[in-house]
Coordinates of C-alpha atoms in Angstrom, one line a residue:
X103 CA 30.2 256.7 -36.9
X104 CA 28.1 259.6 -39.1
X105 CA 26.0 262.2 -38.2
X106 CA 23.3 262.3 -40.2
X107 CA 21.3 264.9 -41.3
X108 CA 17.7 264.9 -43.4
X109 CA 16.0 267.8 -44.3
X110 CA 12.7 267.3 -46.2
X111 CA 12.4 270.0 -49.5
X112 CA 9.9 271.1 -51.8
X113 CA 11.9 271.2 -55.4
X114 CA 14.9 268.8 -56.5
X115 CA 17.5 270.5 -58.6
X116 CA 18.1 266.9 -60.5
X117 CA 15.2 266.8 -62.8
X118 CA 16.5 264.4 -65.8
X119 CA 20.0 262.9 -64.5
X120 CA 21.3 260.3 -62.5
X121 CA 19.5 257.1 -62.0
X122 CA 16.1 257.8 -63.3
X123 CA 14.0 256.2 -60.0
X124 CA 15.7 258.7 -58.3
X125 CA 14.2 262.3 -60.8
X126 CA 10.7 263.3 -59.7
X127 CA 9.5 262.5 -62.9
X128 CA 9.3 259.1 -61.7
X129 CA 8.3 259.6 -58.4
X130 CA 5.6 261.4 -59.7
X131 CA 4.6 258.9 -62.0
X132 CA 4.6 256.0 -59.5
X133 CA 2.0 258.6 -57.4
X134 CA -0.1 257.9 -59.6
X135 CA -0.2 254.0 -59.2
X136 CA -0.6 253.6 -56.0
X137 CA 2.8 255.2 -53.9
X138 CA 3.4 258.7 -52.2
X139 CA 6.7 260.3 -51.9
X140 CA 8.6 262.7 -50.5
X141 CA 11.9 264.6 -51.2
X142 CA 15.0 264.9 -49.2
X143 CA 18.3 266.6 -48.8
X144 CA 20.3 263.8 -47.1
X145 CA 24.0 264.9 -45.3
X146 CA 26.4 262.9 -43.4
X147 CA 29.4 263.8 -42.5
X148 CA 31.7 260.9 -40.3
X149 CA 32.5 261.0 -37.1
X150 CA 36.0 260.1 -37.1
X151 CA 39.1 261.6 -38.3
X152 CA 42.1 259.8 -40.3
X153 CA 45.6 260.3 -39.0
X154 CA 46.1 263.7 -40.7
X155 CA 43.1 264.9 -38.9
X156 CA 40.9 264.9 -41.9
X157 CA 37.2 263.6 -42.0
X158 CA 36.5 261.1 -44.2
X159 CA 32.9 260.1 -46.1
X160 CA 31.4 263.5 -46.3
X161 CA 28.4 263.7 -48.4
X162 CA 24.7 265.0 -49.1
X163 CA 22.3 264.2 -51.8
X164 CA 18.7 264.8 -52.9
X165 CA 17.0 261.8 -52.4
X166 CA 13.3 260.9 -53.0
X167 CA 11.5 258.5 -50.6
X168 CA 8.6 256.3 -51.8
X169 CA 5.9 255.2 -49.2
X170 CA 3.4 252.5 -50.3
X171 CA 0.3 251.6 -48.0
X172 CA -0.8 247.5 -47.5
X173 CA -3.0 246.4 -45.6
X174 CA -6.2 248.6 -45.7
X175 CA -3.4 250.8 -44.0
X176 CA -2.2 248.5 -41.2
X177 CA 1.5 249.2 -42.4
X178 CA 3.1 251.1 -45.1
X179 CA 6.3 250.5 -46.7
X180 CA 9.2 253.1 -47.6
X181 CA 11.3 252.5 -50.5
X182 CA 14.5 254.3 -51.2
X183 CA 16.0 253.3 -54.7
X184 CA 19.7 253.7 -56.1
X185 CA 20.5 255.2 -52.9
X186 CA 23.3 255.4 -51.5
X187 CA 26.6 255.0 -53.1
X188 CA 29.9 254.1 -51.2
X189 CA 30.8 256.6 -48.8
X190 CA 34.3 256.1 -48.8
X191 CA 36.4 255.0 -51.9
X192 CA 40.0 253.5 -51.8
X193 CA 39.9 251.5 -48.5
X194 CA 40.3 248.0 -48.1
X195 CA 37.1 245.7 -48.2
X196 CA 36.5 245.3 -44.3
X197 CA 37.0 249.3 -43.9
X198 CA 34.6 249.6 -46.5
X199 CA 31.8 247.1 -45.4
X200 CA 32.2 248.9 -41.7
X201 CA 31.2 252.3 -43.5
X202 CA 29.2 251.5 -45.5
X203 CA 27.0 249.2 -43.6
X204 CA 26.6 251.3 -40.5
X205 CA 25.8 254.6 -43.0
X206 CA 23.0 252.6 -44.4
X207 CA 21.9 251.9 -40.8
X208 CA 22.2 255.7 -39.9
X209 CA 20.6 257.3 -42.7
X210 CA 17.5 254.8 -42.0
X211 CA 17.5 255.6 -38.2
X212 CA 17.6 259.1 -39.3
X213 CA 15.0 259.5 -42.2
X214 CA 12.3 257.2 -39.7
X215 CA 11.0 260.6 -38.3
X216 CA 9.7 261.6 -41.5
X217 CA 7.6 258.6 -42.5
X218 CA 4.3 257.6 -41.4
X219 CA 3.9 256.2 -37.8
X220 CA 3.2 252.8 -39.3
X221 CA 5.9 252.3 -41.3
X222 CA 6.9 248.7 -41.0
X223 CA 10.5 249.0 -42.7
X224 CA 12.5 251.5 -44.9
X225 CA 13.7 249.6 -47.8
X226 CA 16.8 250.6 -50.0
X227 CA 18.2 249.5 -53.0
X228 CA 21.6 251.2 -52.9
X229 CA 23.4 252.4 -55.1
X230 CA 26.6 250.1 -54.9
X231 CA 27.8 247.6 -57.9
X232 CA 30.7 245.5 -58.6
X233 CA 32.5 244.0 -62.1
X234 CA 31.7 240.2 -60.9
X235 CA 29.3 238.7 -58.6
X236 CA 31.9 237.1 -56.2
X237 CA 33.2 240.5 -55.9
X238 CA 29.6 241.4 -55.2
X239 CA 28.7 238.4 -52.8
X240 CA 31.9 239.0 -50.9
X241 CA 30.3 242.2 -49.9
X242 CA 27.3 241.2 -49.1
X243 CA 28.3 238.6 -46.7
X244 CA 30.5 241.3 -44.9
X245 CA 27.9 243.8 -44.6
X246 CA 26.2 241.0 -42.6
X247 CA 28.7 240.4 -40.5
X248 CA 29.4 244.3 -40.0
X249 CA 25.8 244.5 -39.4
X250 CA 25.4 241.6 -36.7
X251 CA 28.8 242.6 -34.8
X252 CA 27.6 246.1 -34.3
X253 CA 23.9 245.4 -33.4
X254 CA 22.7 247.4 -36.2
X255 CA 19.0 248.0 -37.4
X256 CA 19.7 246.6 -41.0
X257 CA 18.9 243.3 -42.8
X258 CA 19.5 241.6 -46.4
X259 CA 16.6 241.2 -48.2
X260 CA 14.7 237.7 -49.7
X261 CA 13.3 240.0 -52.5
X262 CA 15.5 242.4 -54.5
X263 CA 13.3 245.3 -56.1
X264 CA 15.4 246.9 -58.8
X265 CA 17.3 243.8 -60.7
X266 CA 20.8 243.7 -59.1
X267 CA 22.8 242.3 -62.5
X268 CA 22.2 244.0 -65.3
X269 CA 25.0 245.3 -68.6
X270 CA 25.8 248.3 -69.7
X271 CA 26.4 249.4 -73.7
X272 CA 28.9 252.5 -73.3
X273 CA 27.8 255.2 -76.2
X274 CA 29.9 257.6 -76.0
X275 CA 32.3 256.3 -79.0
X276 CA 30.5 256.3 -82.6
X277 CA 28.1 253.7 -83.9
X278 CA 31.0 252.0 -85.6
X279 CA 32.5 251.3 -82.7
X280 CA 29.9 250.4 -80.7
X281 CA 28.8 247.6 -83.4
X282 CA 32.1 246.6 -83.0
X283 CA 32.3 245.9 -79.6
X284 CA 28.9 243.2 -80.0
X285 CA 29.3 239.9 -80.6
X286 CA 29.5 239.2 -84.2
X287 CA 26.5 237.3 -84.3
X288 CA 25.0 239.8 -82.8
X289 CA 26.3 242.5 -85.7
X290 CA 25.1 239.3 -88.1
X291 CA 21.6 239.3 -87.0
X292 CA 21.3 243.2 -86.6
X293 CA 21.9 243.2 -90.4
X294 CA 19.3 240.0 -91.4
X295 CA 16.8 241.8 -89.4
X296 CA 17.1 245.0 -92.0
X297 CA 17.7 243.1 -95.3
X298 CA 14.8 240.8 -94.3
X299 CA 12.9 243.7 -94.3
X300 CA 11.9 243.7 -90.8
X301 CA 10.8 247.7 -90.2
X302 CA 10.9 249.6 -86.3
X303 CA 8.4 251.8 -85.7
X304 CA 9.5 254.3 -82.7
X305 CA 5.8 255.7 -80.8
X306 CA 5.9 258.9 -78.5
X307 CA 3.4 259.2 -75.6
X308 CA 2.0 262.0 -77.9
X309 CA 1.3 259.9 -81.0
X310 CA -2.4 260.0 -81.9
X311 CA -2.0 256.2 -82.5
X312 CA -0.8 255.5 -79.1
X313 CA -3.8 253.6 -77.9
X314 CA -3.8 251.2 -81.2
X315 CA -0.5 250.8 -81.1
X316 CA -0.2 249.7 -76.8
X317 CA -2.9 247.1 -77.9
X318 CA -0.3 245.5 -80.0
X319 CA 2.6 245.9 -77.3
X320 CA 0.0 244.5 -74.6
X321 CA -0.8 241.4 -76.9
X322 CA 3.1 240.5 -77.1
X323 CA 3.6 241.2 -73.7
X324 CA 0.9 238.2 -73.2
X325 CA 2.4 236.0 -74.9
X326 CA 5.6 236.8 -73.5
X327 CA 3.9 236.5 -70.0
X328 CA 2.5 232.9 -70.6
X329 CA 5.9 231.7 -72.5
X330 CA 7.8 233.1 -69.5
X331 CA 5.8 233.0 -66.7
X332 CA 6.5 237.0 -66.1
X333 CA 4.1 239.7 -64.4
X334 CA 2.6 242.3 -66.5
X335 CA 1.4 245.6 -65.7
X336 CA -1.8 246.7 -66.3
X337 CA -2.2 248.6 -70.1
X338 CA -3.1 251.8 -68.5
X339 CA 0.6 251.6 -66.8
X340 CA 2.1 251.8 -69.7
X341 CA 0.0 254.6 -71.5
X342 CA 0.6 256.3 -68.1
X343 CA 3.9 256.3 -68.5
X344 CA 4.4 257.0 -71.9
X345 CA 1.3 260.1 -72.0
X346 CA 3.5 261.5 -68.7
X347 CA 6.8 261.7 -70.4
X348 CA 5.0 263.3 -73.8
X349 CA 3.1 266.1 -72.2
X350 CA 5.5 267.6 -69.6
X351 CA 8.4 267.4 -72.7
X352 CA 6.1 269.3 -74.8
X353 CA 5.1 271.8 -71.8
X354 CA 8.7 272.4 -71.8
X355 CA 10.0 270.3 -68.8
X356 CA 13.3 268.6 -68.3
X357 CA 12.3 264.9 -68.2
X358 CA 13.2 261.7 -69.0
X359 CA 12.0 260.7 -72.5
X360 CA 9.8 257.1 -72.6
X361 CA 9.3 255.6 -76.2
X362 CA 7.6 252.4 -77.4
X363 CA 9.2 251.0 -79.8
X364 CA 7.5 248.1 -82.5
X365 CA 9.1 245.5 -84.9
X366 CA 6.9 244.7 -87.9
X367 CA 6.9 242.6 -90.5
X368 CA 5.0 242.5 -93.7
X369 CA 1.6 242.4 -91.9
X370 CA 2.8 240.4 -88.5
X371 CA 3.7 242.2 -85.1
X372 CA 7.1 240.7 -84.0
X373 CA 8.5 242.6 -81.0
X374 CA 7.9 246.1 -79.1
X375 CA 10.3 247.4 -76.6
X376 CA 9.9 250.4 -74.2
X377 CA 12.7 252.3 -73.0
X378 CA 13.6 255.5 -71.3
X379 CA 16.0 257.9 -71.7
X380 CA 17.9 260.4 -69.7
X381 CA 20.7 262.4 -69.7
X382 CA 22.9 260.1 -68.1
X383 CA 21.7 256.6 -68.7
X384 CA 19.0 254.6 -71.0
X385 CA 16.9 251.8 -69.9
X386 CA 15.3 248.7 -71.7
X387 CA 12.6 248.9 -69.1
X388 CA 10.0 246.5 -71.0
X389 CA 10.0 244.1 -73.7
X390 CA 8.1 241.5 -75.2
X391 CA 8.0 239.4 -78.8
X392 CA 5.8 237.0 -80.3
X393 CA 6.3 233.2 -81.3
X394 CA 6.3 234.2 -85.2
X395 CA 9.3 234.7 -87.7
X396 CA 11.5 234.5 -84.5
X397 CA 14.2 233.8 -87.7
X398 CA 14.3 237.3 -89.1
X399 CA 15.7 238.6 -85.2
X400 CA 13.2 241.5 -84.6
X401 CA 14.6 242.0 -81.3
X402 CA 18.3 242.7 -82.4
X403 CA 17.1 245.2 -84.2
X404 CA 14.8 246.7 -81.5
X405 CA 17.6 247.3 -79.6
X406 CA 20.1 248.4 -81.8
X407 CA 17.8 251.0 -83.7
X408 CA 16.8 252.3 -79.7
X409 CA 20.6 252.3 -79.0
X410 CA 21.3 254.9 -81.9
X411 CA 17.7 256.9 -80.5
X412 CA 19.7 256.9 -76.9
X413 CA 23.1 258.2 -78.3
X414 CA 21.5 260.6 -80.4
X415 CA 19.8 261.8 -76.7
X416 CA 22.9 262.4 -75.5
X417 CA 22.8 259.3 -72.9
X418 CA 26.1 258.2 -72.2
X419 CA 25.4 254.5 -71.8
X420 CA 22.2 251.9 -72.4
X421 CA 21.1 249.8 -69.8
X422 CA 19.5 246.7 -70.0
X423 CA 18.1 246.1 -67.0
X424 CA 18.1 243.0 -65.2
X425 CA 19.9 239.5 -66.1
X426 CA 21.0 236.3 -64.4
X427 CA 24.4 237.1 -62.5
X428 CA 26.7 234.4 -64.5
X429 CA 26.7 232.8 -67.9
X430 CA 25.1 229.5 -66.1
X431 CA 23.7 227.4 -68.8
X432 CA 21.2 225.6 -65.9
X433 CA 20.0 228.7 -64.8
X434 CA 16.2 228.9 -66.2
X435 CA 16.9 232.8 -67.8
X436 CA 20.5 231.5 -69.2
X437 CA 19.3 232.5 -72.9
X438 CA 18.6 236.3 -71.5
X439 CA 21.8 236.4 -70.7
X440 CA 23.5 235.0 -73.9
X441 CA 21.2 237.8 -75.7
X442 CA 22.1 240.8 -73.3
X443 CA 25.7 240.7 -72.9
X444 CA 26.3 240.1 -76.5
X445 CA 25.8 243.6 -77.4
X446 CA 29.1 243.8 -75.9
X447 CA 28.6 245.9 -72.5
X448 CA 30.1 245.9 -69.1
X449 CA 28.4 243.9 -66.2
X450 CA 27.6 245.4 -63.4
X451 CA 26.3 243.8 -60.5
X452 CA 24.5 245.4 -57.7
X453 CA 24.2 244.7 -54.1
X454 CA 20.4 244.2 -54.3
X455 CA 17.9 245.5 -51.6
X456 CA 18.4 246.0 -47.5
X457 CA 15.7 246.7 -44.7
X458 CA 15.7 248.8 -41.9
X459 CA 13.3 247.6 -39.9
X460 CA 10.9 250.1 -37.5
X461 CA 8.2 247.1 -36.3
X462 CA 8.6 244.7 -34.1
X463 CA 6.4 242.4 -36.6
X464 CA 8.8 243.0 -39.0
X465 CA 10.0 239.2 -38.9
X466 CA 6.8 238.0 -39.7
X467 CA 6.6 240.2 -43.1
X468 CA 10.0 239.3 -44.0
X469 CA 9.1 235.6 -43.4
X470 CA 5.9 235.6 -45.4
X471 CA 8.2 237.6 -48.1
X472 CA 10.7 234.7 -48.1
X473 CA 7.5 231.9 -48.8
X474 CA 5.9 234.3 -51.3
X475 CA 9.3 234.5 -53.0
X476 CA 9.6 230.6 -53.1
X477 CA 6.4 229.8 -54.1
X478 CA 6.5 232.1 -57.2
X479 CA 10.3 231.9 -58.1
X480 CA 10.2 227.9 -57.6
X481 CA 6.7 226.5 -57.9
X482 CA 5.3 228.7 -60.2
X483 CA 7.9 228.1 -62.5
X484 CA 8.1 224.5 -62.1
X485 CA 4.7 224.1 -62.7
X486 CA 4.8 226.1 -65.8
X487 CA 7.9 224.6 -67.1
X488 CA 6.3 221.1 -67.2

């Protein structure tokens, strides 16, 4: 249905736009902990012709590939993130499940060359989202069906890596306006958190302070980690990231700027976010508060004062980055919800991760996946709710 072509290239020309796991800032970065990558030039041009004659769902894009090694390298792992998008807009949802799916299929078949012999599975998280999550699930389920009716190479993840719901504050209009659009509780408790005197402190990766200050971030982020029972990175992750950001901005590189940002009160540490920003989206990529003054709503004002930074960037919206799919008051992460979408953004919901697989033991990685995913998502969580 496409011809698809991959060529692999030294230099990207996208350096500090588009979704930022896709800039080799990034991929550089993730290098560093543990992944390789490589960079593509990814074409596909389809097969078919429409009744006029014309070909439809031409594209190309750059594309970087991450490979991770497990195993005392028995089998590695390729990850492709926010990759691709639709390839065909305006058709009805079974013409555009057909496409799509057997694209996905195509470009993984096509990119297997260039990846390590032992590559168990090319992963991707593409770049496809929805205004509701039936919308969303609808498409899912027909991307399976496409996907067993045509035999194809390509299976729906246990494990989603990048978080498939998320909202999104537009910033283009002015600050009024975008206050505006929040809940009014929300614009309430943006305003206690200033006249209760609660101050934000925004540290570069160049800040001279940075290690003192990551200390205090690291602390929160353990108590956030036992309250919620979330993983944390190591601290050197996080100075990493932040030192990377700093010193190829000041050598004069285009590249996504990372901040940490800290809410302080009096003498008491509150809440520390870190976000990135680019020149076409922000992220809320971290966060973490502590179990004191929770009244005076540090992390309102967190993100509102790192939602003026982002505008001031240039970043057309602020995204933050992972939420439950509906406003279900039994799901366990219901309050995250309530607390995102009150800034008053648009939800977006992705289609979450899909496998290619290249192994024949790829059904017993996927299975042990699925039981790893259970016993941390369900057990863990039980046992540390009681």
């Amino acid at each position: 249905m496409f011809a698809v072509e991959v060529k692999e290239i030294s230099e990207m020309s996208r350096t500090n736009s588009g979704y930022f796991q896709q800039t080799p800032f990034w991929s550089e970065f993730k290098e560093a902990h543990g992944w390789t990558f490589r960079k593509f030039n990814i074409s596909w041009t389809h097969t078919q012709a429409d009744s006029k004659g014309n070909s439809q769902g031409n594209g190309s894009d750059e594309v970087c590939v991450l490979v991770r090694s497990f195993a005392r390298g028995f089998f590695s792992l390729a990850y492709v993130p926010l990759f691709p998008g639709l390839p065909v807009q305006g058709v009805d949802a079974d013409t555009q499940n057909i496409e799509f799916t057997n694209l996905l299929a195509e470009i993984g078949a096509a990119l297997k060359p260039f990846l390590p012999a032992n590559t168990l599975c090319i992963r991707f998280d593409p770049a496809v989202g929805f205004d509701t999550p039936e919308v969303r699930d609808s498409f899912v389920r027909g991307t399976k069906v496409v996907a067993f009716a045509d035999r194809l190479k390509l299976k729906k993840t246990a494990v989603d890596i990048q978080p498939p719901d998320s909202t999104r504050i537009n910033l283009v209009p002015d600050e009024a306006e975008i206050l505006a659009a929040m809940k009014t509780k929300w614009r309430y408790n943006v305003n206690l958190s200033v006249r209760k005197g609660v101050e934000i402190i925004r540290v570069p990766g160049s800040d001279e302070k940075l290690s003192d200050y990551l200390d205090i971030f690291y602390n929160l982020y353990g108590i956030t980690a036992e309250r919620d029972g979330i993983a944390v990175h190591a601290k050197s992750y996080y100075e990493d990231l932040l030192k990377k950001s700093a010193a190829e901005i000041s050598g004069g590189k285009d590249v996504p700027l990372v901040s940490l940002y800290l809410a302080r009160h009096e003498e008491d540490w509150l809440g520390a976010i870190i976000t990135l920003f680019s020149k076409d989206e922000s992220i809320y990529l971290y966060g973490c508060s502590s179990n004191v003054k929770r009244n005076l709503m540090p992390n309102f004002l967190l993100q509102w004062t790192a939602m003026k930074d982002a505008k001031a960037y240039g970043s057309k919206y602020y995204d933050m980055y992972g939420m439950p799919p509906t406003d279900d008051e039994n799901h366990p992460m219901h309050g995250l919800y309530l607390f995102k979408t009150g800034f008053g953004g648009r939800n977006i919901h992705r289609i979450g991760s899909y496998d290619v697989p290249l192994k024949s033991f790829y059904g017993l990685y996927n299975l042990a996946e699925k039981c790893r995913a259970f016993w941390h998502k369900k057990v863990l969580k039980k046992i540390r709710g009681r």
